[in-house]
Amino acid sequence: MKPYLFGPAFSTLVRSVRLHALERGLDLPCGLAPGGQAIAWRSEAHLALHPFGQVPVLLDGEQRIFETLAICRHLDRQLAPERGGNPEQDAWSSALLTTVDTHLVRRYLLRIAGPRPEPFRTPEEQQRALAAVDATLGVLDRQLGDQRFLCGAEFSLPDALLVPMLDYLEPLPELRWSASWPRLAAYLDRLRARPSGQAILVATDFKLR
């Protein structure tokens, strides 16, 4: 049975895993119905796949692998075993899945600007979230510098983790970050133009205002 990624196609982390897999040569299907059997969110069946009822989860034969980094490392062992670990890439992968995801996705995109923003947020919280986004983009811009990709001359896991976040943030009118950070904007354009980006970074049912 072909590996299957449990999780909705619009999820930033699901998109990241699929980008990473496609760059390794695997077109990884995703959804909430492995084997054609729908699994309800946070149901017993979902919790059997991920103990905290989250996504993504990779179903690969008899293996059930949860958490994005573990899934991507499993795919690396299967698809590109000749590529050993890289400390810089590992460090940035960790930072992107924790600090960057928190600032860009959890506290801004989902809570402030997404399709179902938190109704009880305050103007002060919104300003703090915007400031954190701006500071985080500044750090990312400095890391990117004049490189083609976040950690050098070649696409790597940090790129797969970052580009879905930027892809969702870019059209938001209140940010207008592409004008402030032209190197990041050009980077996003490059990754959108790659075959993997054209396949994964497409319109979804995750509608931004």
Short mmCIF file of N, CA and C in Angstrom, two decimals, residues 20 23-24 73 76-77 79-86 89 154-156:
data_model
loop_
_atom_site.label_atom_id
_atom_site.label_comp_id
_atom_site.label_asym_id
_atom_site.label_seq_id
_atom_site.Cartn_x
_atom_site.Cartn_y
_atom_site.Cartn_z
N HIS A 20 8.27 18.19 0.97
CA HIS A 20 9.51 17.47 1.23
C HIS A 20 9.52 16.12 0.51
N GLU A 23 9.95 16.58 -3.30
CA GLU A 23 11.34 16.89 -3.63
C GLU A 23 12.22 15.64 -3.58
N ARG A 24 11.76 14.61 -2.86
CA ARG A 24 12.47 13.33 -2.79
C ARG A 24 11.93 12.33 -3.81
N ARG A 73 12.02 12.71 8.54
CA ARG A 73 13.24 11.93 8.71
C ARG A 73 13.01 10.48 8.27
N ASP A 76 13.22 10.52 4.58
CA ASP A 76 14.63 10.63 4.16
C ASP A 76 15.31 9.27 4.19
N ARG A 77 15.08 8.50 5.25
CA ARG A 77 15.71 7.18 5.35
C ARG A 77 15.22 6.25 4.24
N LEU A 79 13.83 7.32 1.18
CA LEU A 79 13.94 7.86 -0.17
C LEU A 79 15.32 8.42 -0.50
N ALA A 80 16.06 8.87 0.50
CA ALA A 80 17.36 9.49 0.24
C ALA A 80 18.33 9.15 1.36
N PRO A 81 18.62 7.85 1.57
CA PRO A 81 19.49 7.47 2.69
C PRO A 81 20.92 7.99 2.55
N GLU A 82 21.29 8.35 1.32
CA GLU A 82 22.66 8.83 1.11
C GLU A 82 22.85 10.25 1.65
N ARG A 83 21.77 10.94 1.95
CA ARG A 83 21.87 12.31 2.45
C ARG A 83 21.89 12.27 3.98
N GLY A 84 23.05 12.47 4.52
CA GLY A 84 23.18 12.43 5.97
C GLY A 84 22.63 13.67 6.63
N GLY A 85 22.68 13.69 7.95
CA GLY A 85 22.17 14.83 8.70
C GLY A 85 23.03 16.06 8.50
N ASN A 86 22.42 17.21 8.66
CA ASN A 86 23.10 18.49 8.53
C ASN A 86 22.73 19.33 9.74
N GLN A 89 20.70 22.56 9.04
CA GLN A 89 19.34 22.26 8.61
C GLN A 89 18.49 21.73 9.76
N GLU A 154 20.94 24.57 -2.01
CA GLU A 154 20.01 23.52 -2.39
C GLU A 154 18.77 23.52 -1.50
N PHE A 155 17.66 23.10 -2.08
CA PHE A 155 16.42 22.93 -1.33
C PHE A 155 16.64 21.91 -0.22
N SER A 156 16.10 22.19 0.97
CA SER A 156 16.22 21.26 2.09
C SER A 156 14.95 21.34 2.93
#
